[in-house]
Amino acid sequence: AQYPFDGSAGGGLTLPAGGTKIGSLSGRVARTERPTISYVPARGAAFQKGLLAPIDLQSLELLTRTGWSWERILRMTVQFMNRVDNATSAGGPTPELKPSYEEFHYLVKLMRQLQVQRAIELASAEREATPKQIPFSKERLGGDFVIDSIKEGYSFRETDEGLFLVRDEQYVALIVHPRAKVSAEMQEIARLLDLEVDYDSPKPAVFELDSAKEGWIQSTFAEATSFQAYLGLACANEFEMLPAPPEVQDSSLLRKDIVVSTRSLLEVMFYLSQGVNVPLEHQAQGLVTLTVDEGGAPFDWSEMMHDLFTIHVCKKCPKHAAVAVEYRGYWFYIDERDQNSLSTYTLLVELFGIEVRAGGGGGFLYTLG
């Protein structure tokens, strides 16, 4: 805010005819407060990166800890987990062919049931990292060196090979309560994700979540014994079938990690846009892509989105709209009585705050004084 000061002083002398001199003195002091509001819009490379970069796994952990339903979070933000697909093609312009999503919906419903029972959680876990350097002698240990190493999170570990600097690494993991490992829900989750569960151990089961940075094929099919067995191809001539490497021919496909491919914020918005009810007039005008299923019949997106996000449409301004916008002669809105859609919209706003607003802008752009 600005605080300008203003002041003035004056004096005068009057000489009336035949009278006594009359003097006057005046003064004025003023203080003005001018509050200033500055807006810092997100823009430039940071804004674009926030929209296009995959959502970080730590963000998913943060949201699950604040009480959000796993089913809602994972359906919105995840493209696939191991080999289970969540309508990957819906994370862009409306696809022509119906995406695969049913198995993923079943998977996250099971996870939600265990979440309600407080039997699973997404949390940070630690593991011992590779030593920082080759072993060194104790004579090299000095006060400043030890203090700096501890500040950086390192500890000293003595082995038969010498003294090493090590630091535990943190990662996001799916942690299952020991008693929940034998539940019907967890056994189904393990089947869908090809997880190896140690039912005899009294400790919780821990499955590391890995970001699928390598892409779909490398992330989900690397441990397959053959393309034909893993993909279930009906025709052997579709691909040239190569034998699996000797080291994995007899190995199990069960795994201790979960490869997660997350959507970007822009892909989340594309995905949610499939919940828009499009007027028949707009469909007839060819303004939207019409999706069909495997048999060529029109696919109704509400089958996939009805319990997650629905945008209603009407000709006149709606009376029960929480959010509404007019476009091409129609009103599109979220019904204030639709708690599922409102919750999803609120979650989208929170994701936007985490992925975009947290990146900041590029300096003051608009100033109101």
mmCIF file of C-alpha atoms in Angstrom:
data_model
loop_
_atom_site.group_PDB
_atom_site.id
_atom_site.type_symbol
_atom_site.label_atom_id
_atom_site.label_comp_id
_atom_site.label_asym_id
_atom_site.label_seq_id
_atom_site.Cartn_x
_atom_site.Cartn_y
_atom_site.Cartn_z
ATOM 1 C CA ALA A 1 0.000 0.000 0.000
ATOM 2 C CA GLN A 2 0.998 3.626 -0.502
ATOM 3 C CA TYR A 3 0.710 6.277 2.201
ATOM 4 C CA PRO A 4 1.133 9.816 0.692
ATOM 5 C CA PHE A 5 1.171 12.846 3.019
ATOM 6 C CA ASP A 6 0.059 16.347 2.011
ATOM 7 C CA GLY A 7 0.282 19.571 4.005
ATOM 8 C CA SER A 8 -0.072 23.335 3.552
ATOM 9 C CA ALA A 9 0.055 26.493 5.669
ATOM 10 C CA GLY A 10 -0.949 30.092 5.052
ATOM 11 C CA GLY A 11 -1.396 33.486 6.711
ATOM 12 C CA GLY A 12 -3.038 36.853 5.947
ATOM 13 C CA LEU A 13 -3.282 40.453 7.205
ATOM 14 C CA THR A 14 -6.325 42.688 6.750
ATOM 15 C CA LEU A 15 -6.231 46.496 7.118
ATOM 16 C CA PRO A 16 -9.791 47.782 7.319
ATOM 17 C CA ALA A 17 -10.273 51.525 6.772
ATOM 18 C CA GLY A 18 -9.796 53.402 10.035
ATOM 19 C CA GLY A 19 -9.679 50.182 12.007
ATOM 20 C CA THR A 20 -7.301 47.881 13.794
ATOM 21 C CA LYS A 21 -5.126 45.385 11.941
ATOM 22 C CA ILE A 22 -6.686 41.907 11.708
ATOM 23 C CA GLY A 23 -4.452 38.874 11.158
ATOM 24 C CA SER A 24 -5.293 35.248 10.259
ATOM 25 C CA LEU A 25 -3.392 31.984 10.092
ATOM 26 C CA SER A 26 -4.502 28.719 8.426
ATOM 27 C CA GLY A 27 -3.023 25.264 7.902
ATOM 28 C CA ARG A 28 -3.913 21.785 6.567
ATOM 29 C CA VAL A 29 -2.361 18.334 6.915
ATOM 30 C CA ALA A 30 -3.701 15.236 5.055
ATOM 31 C CA ARG A 31 -2.714 11.543 5.014
ATOM 32 C CA THR A 32 -4.066 9.242 2.314
ATOM 33 C CA GLU A 33 -3.899 5.449 2.158
ATOM 34 C CA ARG A 34 -3.982 3.833 -1.272
ATOM 35 C CA PRO A 35 -4.097 0.027 -1.026
ATOM 36 C CA THR A 36 -2.604 -1.806 -3.997
ATOM 37 C CA ILE A 37 -3.590 -5.294 -5.153
ATOM 38 C CA SER A 38 -1.177 -7.147 -7.430
ATOM 39 C CA TYR A 39 -2.127 -10.250 -9.408
ATOM 40 C CA VAL A 40 0.540 -12.750 -10.437
ATOM 41 C CA PRO A 41 -0.944 -15.009 -13.134
ATOM 42 C CA ALA A 42 0.788 -18.273 -13.933
ATOM 43 C CA ARG A 43 2.232 -17.966 -17.421
ATOM 44 C CA GLY A 44 5.090 -18.963 -19.645
ATOM 45 C CA ALA A 45 7.010 -22.224 -19.509
ATOM 46 C CA ALA A 46 6.115 -22.945 -15.877
ATOM 47 C CA PHE A 47 2.410 -22.746 -16.664
ATOM 48 C CA GLN A 48 2.695 -24.978 -19.737
ATOM 49 C CA LYS A 49 4.785 -27.530 -17.862
ATOM 50 C CA GLY A 50 2.246 -27.625 -15.050
ATOM 51 C CA LEU A 51 -0.478 -28.445 -17.562
ATOM 52 C CA LEU A 52 1.444 -31.014 -19.611
ATOM 53 C CA ALA A 53 3.699 -32.781 -17.094
ATOM 54 C CA PRO A 54 2.420 -36.053 -15.569
ATOM 55 C CA ILE A 55 1.030 -35.648 -12.073
ATOM 56 C CA ASP A 56 3.604 -36.605 -9.482
ATOM 57 C CA LEU A 57 3.031 -39.693 -7.341
ATOM 58 C CA GLN A 58 3.685 -37.589 -4.234
ATOM 59 C CA SER A 59 0.636 -35.509 -5.177
ATOM 60 C CA LEU A 60 -1.508 -38.644 -5.192
ATOM 61 C CA GLU A 61 -0.171 -39.600 -1.769
ATOM 62 C CA LEU A 62 -0.942 -36.113 -0.464
ATOM 63 C CA LEU A 63 -4.524 -36.251 -1.745
ATOM 64 C CA THR A 64 -5.183 -39.700 -0.252
ATOM 65 C CA ARG A 65 -3.958 -38.455 3.113
ATOM 66 C CA THR A 66 -6.461 -35.575 3.062
ATOM 67 C CA GLY A 67 -9.406 -37.965 2.944
ATOM 68 C CA TRP A 68 -10.226 -38.116 -0.761
ATOM 69 C CA SER A 69 -11.627 -41.371 -2.107
ATOM 70 C CA TRP A 70 -9.014 -43.520 -3.838
ATOM 71 C CA GLU A 71 -11.604 -44.450 -6.427
ATOM 72 C CA ARG A 72 -12.140 -40.810 -7.390
ATOM 73 C CA ILE A 73 -8.436 -39.915 -7.360
ATOM 74 C CA LEU A 74 -7.226 -42.908 -9.362
ATOM 75 C CA ARG A 75 -9.988 -42.789 -11.962
ATOM 76 C CA MET A 76 -9.215 -39.122 -12.616
ATOM 77 C CA THR A 77 -5.439 -39.138 -12.582
ATOM 78 C CA VAL A 78 -4.187 -42.597 -13.618
ATOM 79 C CA GLN A 79 -3.951 -44.008 -17.151
ATOM 80 C CA PHE A 80 -2.909 -47.511 -16.184
ATOM 81 C CA MET A 81 -1.544 -49.548 -13.292
ATOM 82 C CA ASN A 82 0.644 -52.455 -14.379
ATOM 83 C CA ARG A 83 -1.400 -53.931 -17.235
ATOM 84 C CA VAL A 84 -4.830 -52.593 -16.180
ATOM 85 C CA ASP A 85 -5.929 -49.800 -18.535
ATOM 86 C CA ASN A 86 -8.054 -46.840 -17.450
ATOM 87 C CA ALA A 87 -9.394 -45.382 -20.705
ATOM 88 C CA THR A 88 -6.000 -44.073 -21.793
ATOM 89 C CA SER A 89 -7.373 -42.803 -25.097
ATOM 90 C CA ALA A 90 -9.945 -40.653 -23.249
ATOM 91 C CA GLY A 91 -7.152 -38.384 -21.977
ATOM 92 C CA GLY A 92 -7.193 -36.449 -25.254
ATOM 93 C CA PRO A 93 -9.695 -35.431 -27.920
ATOM 94 C CA THR A 94 -12.718 -37.735 -27.891
ATOM 95 C CA PRO A 95 -11.655 -41.077 -29.408
ATOM 96 C CA GLU A 96 -13.585 -42.797 -32.186
ATOM 97 C CA LEU A 97 -13.447 -46.195 -30.460
ATOM 98 C CA LYS A 98 -14.682 -47.002 -26.962
ATOM 99 C CA PRO A 99 -11.758 -47.232 -24.502
ATOM 100 C CA SER A 100 -11.157 -50.067 -22.071
ATOM 101 C CA TYR A 101 -11.999 -49.109 -18.493
ATOM 102 C CA GLU A 102 -14.178 -51.783 -16.842
ATOM 103 C CA GLU A 103 -11.346 -53.777 -15.245
ATOM 104 C CA PHE A 104 -9.764 -50.617 -13.804
ATOM 105 C CA HIS A 105 -13.072 -49.476 -12.303
ATOM 106 C CA TYR A 106 -13.401 -52.862 -10.632
ATOM 107 C CA LEU A 107 -9.827 -52.579 -9.316
ATOM 108 C CA VAL A 108 -10.242 -49.142 -7.733
ATOM 109 C CA LYS A 109 -13.592 -50.098 -6.179
ATOM 110 C CA LEU A 110 -11.768 -52.899 -4.367
ATOM 111 C CA MET A 111 -9.094 -50.447 -3.230
ATOM 112 C CA ARG A 112 -11.763 -48.047 -2.011
ATOM 113 C CA GLN A 113 -13.369 -50.807 0.082
ATOM 114 C CA LEU A 114 -10.034 -51.524 1.766
ATOM 115 C CA GLN A 115 -9.407 -47.793 2.226
ATOM 116 C CA VAL A 116 -12.722 -47.424 4.084
ATOM 117 C CA GLN A 117 -11.669 -50.332 6.321
ATOM 118 C CA ARG A 118 -8.297 -48.573 6.941
ATOM 119 C CA ALA A 119 -6.576 -51.686 5.641
ATOM 120 C CA ILE A 120 -4.405 -50.045 2.938
ATOM 121 C CA GLU A 121 -2.719 -46.704 2.499
ATOM 122 C CA LEU A 122 -0.416 -44.779 0.194
ATOM 123 C CA ALA A 123 2.575 -43.691 2.235
ATOM 124 C CA SER A 124 6.270 -42.949 2.076
ATOM 125 C CA ALA A 125 8.633 -45.848 2.659
ATOM 126 C CA GLU A 126 12.409 -45.981 2.899
ATOM 127 C CA ARG A 127 15.092 -48.248 1.552
ATOM 128 C CA GLU A 128 18.855 -48.192 1.802
ATOM 129 C CA ALA A 129 20.433 -46.460 -1.150
ATOM 130 C CA THR A 130 23.660 -47.295 -2.931
ATOM 131 C CA PRO A 131 26.688 -45.998 -0.990
ATOM 132 C CA LYS A 132 27.690 -42.505 -2.009
ATOM 133 C CA GLN A 133 31.318 -43.350 -2.716
ATOM 134 C CA ILE A 134 34.001 -45.975 -2.392
ATOM 135 C CA PRO A 135 35.051 -46.910 1.155
ATOM 136 C CA PHE A 136 37.315 -44.439 2.908
ATOM 137 C CA SER A 137 39.469 -44.619 6.011
ATOM 138 C CA LYS A 138 38.394 -43.349 9.415
ATOM 139 C CA GLU A 139 41.336 -40.936 9.375
ATOM 140 C CA ARG A 140 39.468 -38.836 6.812
ATOM 141 C CA LEU A 141 36.656 -38.162 9.256
ATOM 142 C CA GLY A 142 36.691 -34.566 10.395
ATOM 143 C CA GLY A 143 34.233 -32.446 12.316
ATOM 144 C CA ASP A 144 33.010 -30.362 9.374
ATOM 145 C CA PHE A 145 32.829 -33.383 7.058
ATOM 146 C CA VAL A 146 30.746 -35.377 9.541
ATOM 147 C CA ILE A 147 28.401 -32.463 10.297
ATOM 148 C CA ASP A 148 27.845 -31.651 6.614
ATOM 149 C CA SER A 149 27.172 -35.296 5.793
ATOM 150 C CA ILE A 150 24.591 -35.607 8.573
ATOM 151 C CA LYS A 151 22.878 -32.403 7.429
ATOM 152 C CA GLU A 152 22.525 -33.906 3.949
ATOM 153 C CA GLY A 153 20.842 -36.988 5.408
ATOM 154 C CA TYR A 154 23.793 -39.379 5.178
ATOM 155 C CA SER A 155 24.871 -41.840 7.802
ATOM 156 C CA PHE A 156 28.097 -43.814 8.233
ATOM 157 C CA ARG A 157 28.016 -47.564 7.845
ATOM 158 C CA GLU A 158 30.985 -49.793 8.552
ATOM 159 C CA THR A 159 31.262 -53.089 6.695
ATOM 160 C CA ASP A 160 33.967 -55.648 6.048
ATOM 161 C CA GLU A 161 34.879 -53.657 2.935
ATOM 162 C CA GLY A 162 35.321 -50.401 4.797
ATOM 163 C CA LEU A 163 33.399 -47.327 5.876
ATOM 164 C CA PHE A 164 30.654 -46.043 3.598
ATOM 165 C CA LEU A 165 28.394 -43.026 3.401
ATOM 166 C CA VAL A 166 24.774 -44.112 2.837
ATOM 167 C CA ARG A 167 21.451 -42.354 2.723
ATOM 168 C CA ASP A 168 18.031 -43.992 2.749
ATOM 169 C CA GLU A 169 15.823 -43.264 -0.241
ATOM 170 C CA GLN A 170 12.146 -42.453 0.111
ATOM 171 C CA TYR A 171 9.514 -43.718 -2.281
ATOM 172 C CA VAL A 172 5.733 -43.904 -2.464
ATOM 173 C CA ALA A 173 4.336 -47.348 -1.663
ATOM 174 C CA LEU A 174 1.046 -49.170 -1.355
ATOM 175 C CA ILE A 175 1.058 -50.619 2.161
ATOM 176 C CA VAL A 176 -1.376 -53.402 3.099
ATOM 177 C CA HIS A 177 -2.252 -54.283 6.689
ATOM 178 C CA PRO A 178 -1.152 -57.848 7.591
ATOM 179 C CA ARG A 179 -4.706 -59.005 8.297
ATOM 180 C CA ALA A 180 -5.942 -57.554 5.001
ATOM 181 C CA LYS A 181 -3.515 -59.595 2.905
ATOM 182 C CA VAL A 182 -5.833 -62.622 3.054
ATOM 183 C CA SER A 183 -9.013 -60.657 2.355
ATOM 184 C CA ALA A 184 -11.009 -61.382 -0.781
ATOM 185 C CA GLU A 185 -10.508 -57.782 -1.931
ATOM 186 C CA MET A 186 -6.720 -57.946 -1.647
ATOM 187 C CA GLN A 187 -6.535 -61.304 -3.387
ATOM 188 C CA GLU A 188 -8.461 -59.820 -6.316
ATOM 189 C CA ILE A 189 -6.189 -56.761 -6.363
ATOM 190 C CA ALA A 190 -3.139 -59.037 -6.390
ATOM 191 C CA ARG A 191 -4.623 -61.022 -9.268
ATOM 192 C CA LEU A 192 -5.384 -57.939 -11.347
ATOM 193 C CA LEU A 193 -1.985 -56.328 -10.763
ATOM 194 C CA ASP A 194 0.051 -59.573 -10.811
ATOM 195 C CA LEU A 195 1.366 -58.881 -7.312
ATOM 196 C CA GLU A 196 3.366 -61.303 -5.230
ATOM 197 C CA VAL A 197 1.944 -61.331 -1.697
ATOM 198 C CA ASP A 198 3.768 -63.007 1.181
ATOM 199 C CA TYR A 199 0.820 -64.378 3.146
ATOM 200 C CA ASP A 200 3.039 -66.042 5.766
ATOM 201 C CA SER A 201 4.828 -62.858 6.872
ATOM 202 C CA PRO A 202 3.374 -61.067 9.918
ATOM 203 C CA LYS A 203 4.544 -57.728 8.496
ATOM 204 C CA PRO A 204 2.540 -55.397 6.218
ATOM 205 C CA ALA A 205 2.900 -55.975 2.488
ATOM 206 C CA VAL A 206 4.748 -53.118 0.762
ATOM 207 C CA PHE A 207 4.530 -52.539 -2.995
ATOM 208 C CA GLU A 208 6.584 -49.737 -4.491
ATOM 209 C CA LEU A 209 4.850 -47.348 -6.894
ATOM 210 C CA ASP A 210 6.992 -46.614 -9.943
ATOM 211 C CA SER A 211 6.287 -43.815 -12.403
ATOM 212 C CA ALA A 212 5.809 -45.220 -15.888
ATOM 213 C CA LYS A 213 8.391 -42.985 -17.538
ATOM 214 C CA GLU A 214 9.456 -45.612 -20.068
ATOM 215 C CA GLY A 215 6.043 -45.833 -21.741
ATOM 216 C CA TRP A 216 3.277 -48.393 -21.927
ATOM 217 C CA ILE A 217 5.104 -51.292 -23.553
ATOM 218 C CA GLN A 218 8.289 -51.194 -21.487
ATOM 219 C CA SER A 219 6.437 -50.599 -18.229
ATOM 220 C CA THR A 220 3.744 -53.233 -18.474
ATOM 221 C CA PHE A 221 5.087 -55.969 -20.719
ATOM 222 C CA ALA A 222 8.761 -56.183 -19.795
ATOM 223 C CA GLU A 223 8.315 -59.339 -17.703
ATOM 224 C CA ALA A 224 6.049 -61.214 -20.117
ATOM 225 C CA THR A 225 7.272 -64.608 -21.220
ATOM 226 C CA SER A 226 5.999 -63.866 -24.714
ATOM 227 C CA PHE A 227 3.851 -61.299 -26.471
ATOM 228 C CA GLN A 228 1.291 -63.923 -27.364
ATOM 229 C CA ALA A 229 0.828 -65.198 -23.808
ATOM 230 C CA TYR A 230 0.646 -61.731 -22.259
ATOM 231 C CA LEU A 231 -1.492 -59.992 -24.862
ATOM 232 C CA GLY A 232 -3.728 -62.955 -25.576
ATOM 233 C CA LEU A 233 -3.439 -62.524 -29.333
ATOM 234 C CA ALA A 234 -5.981 -64.547 -31.296
ATOM 235 C CA CYS A 235 -3.846 -64.702 -34.428
ATOM 236 C CA ALA A 236 -0.219 -65.719 -34.222
ATOM 237 C CA ASN A 237 0.513 -63.946 -37.502
ATOM 238 C CA GLU A 238 -0.250 -60.485 -36.132
ATOM 239 C CA PHE A 239 3.280 -60.234 -34.719
ATOM 240 C CA GLU A 240 6.451 -62.167 -35.213
ATOM 241 C CA MET A 241 6.628 -64.276 -32.052
ATOM 242 C CA LEU A 242 10.072 -64.279 -30.504
ATOM 243 C CA PRO A 243 11.072 -66.545 -27.607
ATOM 244 C CA ALA A 244 11.546 -64.924 -24.240
ATOM 245 C CA PRO A 245 15.108 -64.443 -22.970
ATOM 246 C CA PRO A 246 16.434 -67.543 -21.151
ATOM 247 C CA GLU A 247 16.648 -65.761 -17.822
ATOM 248 C CA VAL A 248 12.884 -65.124 -17.756
ATOM 249 C CA GLN A 249 11.502 -68.166 -19.541
ATOM 250 C CA ASP A 250 10.881 -70.022 -16.291
ATOM 251 C CA SER A 251 10.357 -67.021 -14.032
ATOM 252 C CA SER A 252 7.075 -65.935 -12.486
ATOM 253 C CA LEU A 253 5.269 -62.841 -13.715
ATOM 254 C CA LEU A 254 4.380 -61.869 -10.158
ATOM 255 C CA ARG A 255 5.941 -58.610 -9.050
ATOM 256 C CA LYS A 256 6.549 -56.505 -5.940
ATOM 257 C CA ASP A 257 6.011 -53.136 -7.572
ATOM 258 C CA ILE A 258 3.127 -51.264 -9.206
ATOM 259 C CA VAL A 259 3.924 -49.285 -12.343
ATOM 260 C CA VAL A 260 1.650 -46.241 -12.428
ATOM 261 C CA SER A 261 1.196 -43.977 -15.436
ATOM 262 C CA THR A 262 -0.391 -40.701 -14.350
ATOM 263 C CA ARG A 263 -2.216 -38.215 -16.524
ATOM 264 C CA SER A 264 -1.198 -34.603 -16.883
ATOM 265 C CA LEU A 265 -3.616 -31.943 -15.666
ATOM 266 C CA LEU A 266 -4.611 -31.259 -19.280
ATOM 267 C CA GLU A 267 -5.298 -34.968 -19.809
ATOM 268 C CA VAL A 268 -7.432 -34.998 -16.649
ATOM 269 C CA MET A 269 -9.546 -32.183 -18.088
ATOM 270 C CA PHE A 270 -9.870 -34.004 -21.426
ATOM 271 C CA TYR A 271 -10.895 -37.145 -19.535
ATOM 272 C CA LEU A 272 -13.552 -35.318 -17.506
ATOM 273 C CA SER A 273 -14.866 -33.635 -20.648
ATOM 274 C CA GLN A 274 -16.193 -37.041 -21.715
ATOM 275 C CA GLY A 275 -18.872 -36.487 -19.052
ATOM 276 C CA VAL A 276 -20.446 -33.624 -21.022
ATOM 277 C CA ASN A 277 -23.953 -34.342 -22.309
ATOM 278 C CA VAL A 278 -23.803 -33.097 -25.903
ATOM 279 C CA PRO A 279 -27.054 -31.785 -27.434
ATOM 280 C CA LEU A 280 -28.397 -33.831 -30.341
ATOM 281 C CA GLU A 281 -28.333 -30.661 -32.434
ATOM 282 C CA HIS A 282 -24.570 -30.357 -31.953
ATOM 283 C CA GLN A 283 -24.081 -34.026 -32.776
ATOM 284 C CA ALA A 284 -26.097 -33.637 -35.990
ATOM 285 C CA GLN A 285 -23.976 -30.625 -36.959
ATOM 286 C CA GLY A 286 -20.809 -32.701 -36.605
ATOM 287 C CA LEU A 287 -19.402 -30.543 -33.799
ATOM 288 C CA VAL A 288 -18.265 -33.554 -31.762
ATOM 289 C CA THR A 289 -16.661 -36.927 -32.390
ATOM 290 C CA LEU A 290 -19.118 -39.812 -32.040
ATOM 291 C CA THR A 291 -17.580 -42.818 -30.277
ATOM 292 C CA VAL A 292 -18.594 -46.374 -31.145
ATOM 293 C CA ASP A 293 -17.998 -49.690 -29.376
ATOM 294 C CA GLU A 294 -16.444 -52.860 -30.771
ATOM 295 C CA GLY A 295 -19.668 -53.735 -32.605
ATOM 296 C CA GLY A 296 -20.003 -50.320 -34.231
ATOM 297 C CA ALA A 297 -22.894 -49.205 -32.005
ATOM 298 C CA PRO A 298 -22.810 -45.672 -30.505
ATOM 299 C CA PHE A 299 -21.075 -45.621 -27.124
ATOM 300 C CA ASP A 300 -22.742 -43.725 -24.298
ATOM 301 C CA TRP A 301 -20.009 -42.030 -22.239
ATOM 302 C CA SER A 302 -22.323 -41.857 -19.234
ATOM 303 C CA GLU A 303 -21.701 -45.579 -18.762
ATOM 304 C CA MET A 304 -18.142 -44.682 -17.774
ATOM 305 C CA MET A 305 -18.654 -41.230 -16.220
ATOM 306 C CA HIS A 306 -22.111 -41.197 -14.571
ATOM 307 C CA ASP A 307 -20.845 -41.752 -11.014
ATOM 308 C CA LEU A 308 -17.793 -39.518 -11.418
ATOM 309 C CA PHE A 309 -18.587 -36.390 -13.435
ATOM 310 C CA THR A 310 -21.633 -35.230 -15.393
ATOM 311 C CA ILE A 311 -22.202 -31.943 -17.205
ATOM 312 C CA HIS A 312 -25.904 -31.400 -17.860
ATOM 313 C CA VAL A 313 -27.292 -29.337 -20.727
ATOM 314 C CA CYS A 314 -30.458 -27.292 -21.223
ATOM 315 C CA LYS A 315 -31.785 -24.454 -23.385
ATOM 316 C CA LYS A 316 -32.550 -21.948 -20.615
ATOM 317 C CA CYS A 317 -30.389 -20.744 -17.735
ATOM 318 C CA PRO A 318 -30.563 -23.579 -15.137
ATOM 319 C CA LYS A 319 -32.024 -22.932 -11.699
ATOM 320 C CA HIS A 320 -29.955 -25.481 -9.763
ATOM 321 C CA ALA A 321 -26.507 -24.843 -11.230
ATOM 322 C CA ALA A 322 -23.374 -24.771 -9.108
ATOM 323 C CA VAL A 323 -21.294 -23.822 -12.169
ATOM 324 C CA ALA A 324 -22.779 -22.909 -15.561
ATOM 325 C CA VAL A 325 -21.625 -21.578 -18.915
ATOM 326 C CA GLU A 326 -23.553 -20.705 -22.081
ATOM 327 C CA TYR A 327 -22.191 -22.023 -25.371
ATOM 328 C CA ARG A 328 -23.751 -22.183 -28.846
ATOM 329 C CA GLY A 329 -27.291 -21.598 -27.643
ATOM 330 C CA TYR A 330 -27.195 -24.086 -24.751
ATOM 331 C CA TRP A 331 -26.367 -23.938 -21.063
ATOM 332 C CA PHE A 332 -23.859 -26.494 -19.751
ATOM 333 C CA TYR A 333 -23.779 -26.831 -15.976
ATOM 334 C CA ILE A 334 -22.986 -28.898 -12.893
ATOM 335 C CA ASP A 335 -26.145 -29.532 -10.917
ATOM 336 C CA GLU A 336 -25.724 -28.351 -7.327
ATOM 337 C CA ARG A 337 -27.546 -31.513 -6.178
ATOM 338 C CA ASP A 338 -25.036 -33.798 -7.935
ATOM 339 C CA GLN A 339 -22.585 -34.464 -5.114
ATOM 340 C CA ASN A 340 -20.373 -36.793 -7.184
ATOM 341 C CA SER A 341 -19.768 -34.164 -9.872
ATOM 342 C CA LEU A 342 -19.235 -31.402 -7.306
ATOM 343 C CA SER A 343 -16.665 -33.501 -5.449
ATOM 344 C CA THR A 344 -14.823 -34.265 -8.680
ATOM 345 C CA TYR A 345 -14.859 -30.579 -9.639
ATOM 346 C CA THR A 346 -13.450 -29.631 -6.221
ATOM 347 C CA LEU A 347 -10.725 -32.258 -6.603
ATOM 348 C CA LEU A 348 -9.861 -30.834 -10.033
ATOM 349 C CA VAL A 349 -9.460 -27.375 -8.474
ATOM 350 C CA GLU A 350 -7.136 -28.820 -5.824
ATOM 351 C CA LEU A 351 -5.073 -30.580 -8.500
ATOM 352 C CA PHE A 352 -4.822 -27.328 -10.413
ATOM 353 C CA GLY A 353 -3.523 -25.629 -7.278
ATOM 354 C CA ILE A 354 -0.891 -28.320 -6.723
ATOM 355 C CA GLU A 355 0.295 -28.747 -10.306
ATOM 356 C CA VAL A 356 0.005 -25.204 -11.711
ATOM 357 C CA ARG A 357 -0.442 -22.525 -9.068
ATOM 358 C CA ALA A 358 2.399 -23.937 -6.988
ATOM 359 C CA GLY A 359 4.728 -23.143 -9.881
ATOM 360 C CA GLY A 360 4.079 -19.438 -9.508
ATOM 361 C CA GLY A 361 3.988 -16.779 -12.178
ATOM 362 C CA GLY A 362 6.612 -14.587 -13.713
ATOM 363 C CA GLY A 363 6.318 -11.311 -11.789
ATOM 364 C CA PHE A 364 3.622 -8.680 -11.275
ATOM 365 C CA LEU A 365 1.474 -8.219 -14.348
ATOM 366 C CA TYR A 366 -1.714 -6.507 -13.204
ATOM 367 C CA THR A 367 -1.764 -3.872 -10.443
ATOM 368 C CA LEU A 368 -4.827 -2.120 -9.058
ATOM 369 C CA GLY A 369 -4.279 0.913 -6.874
#
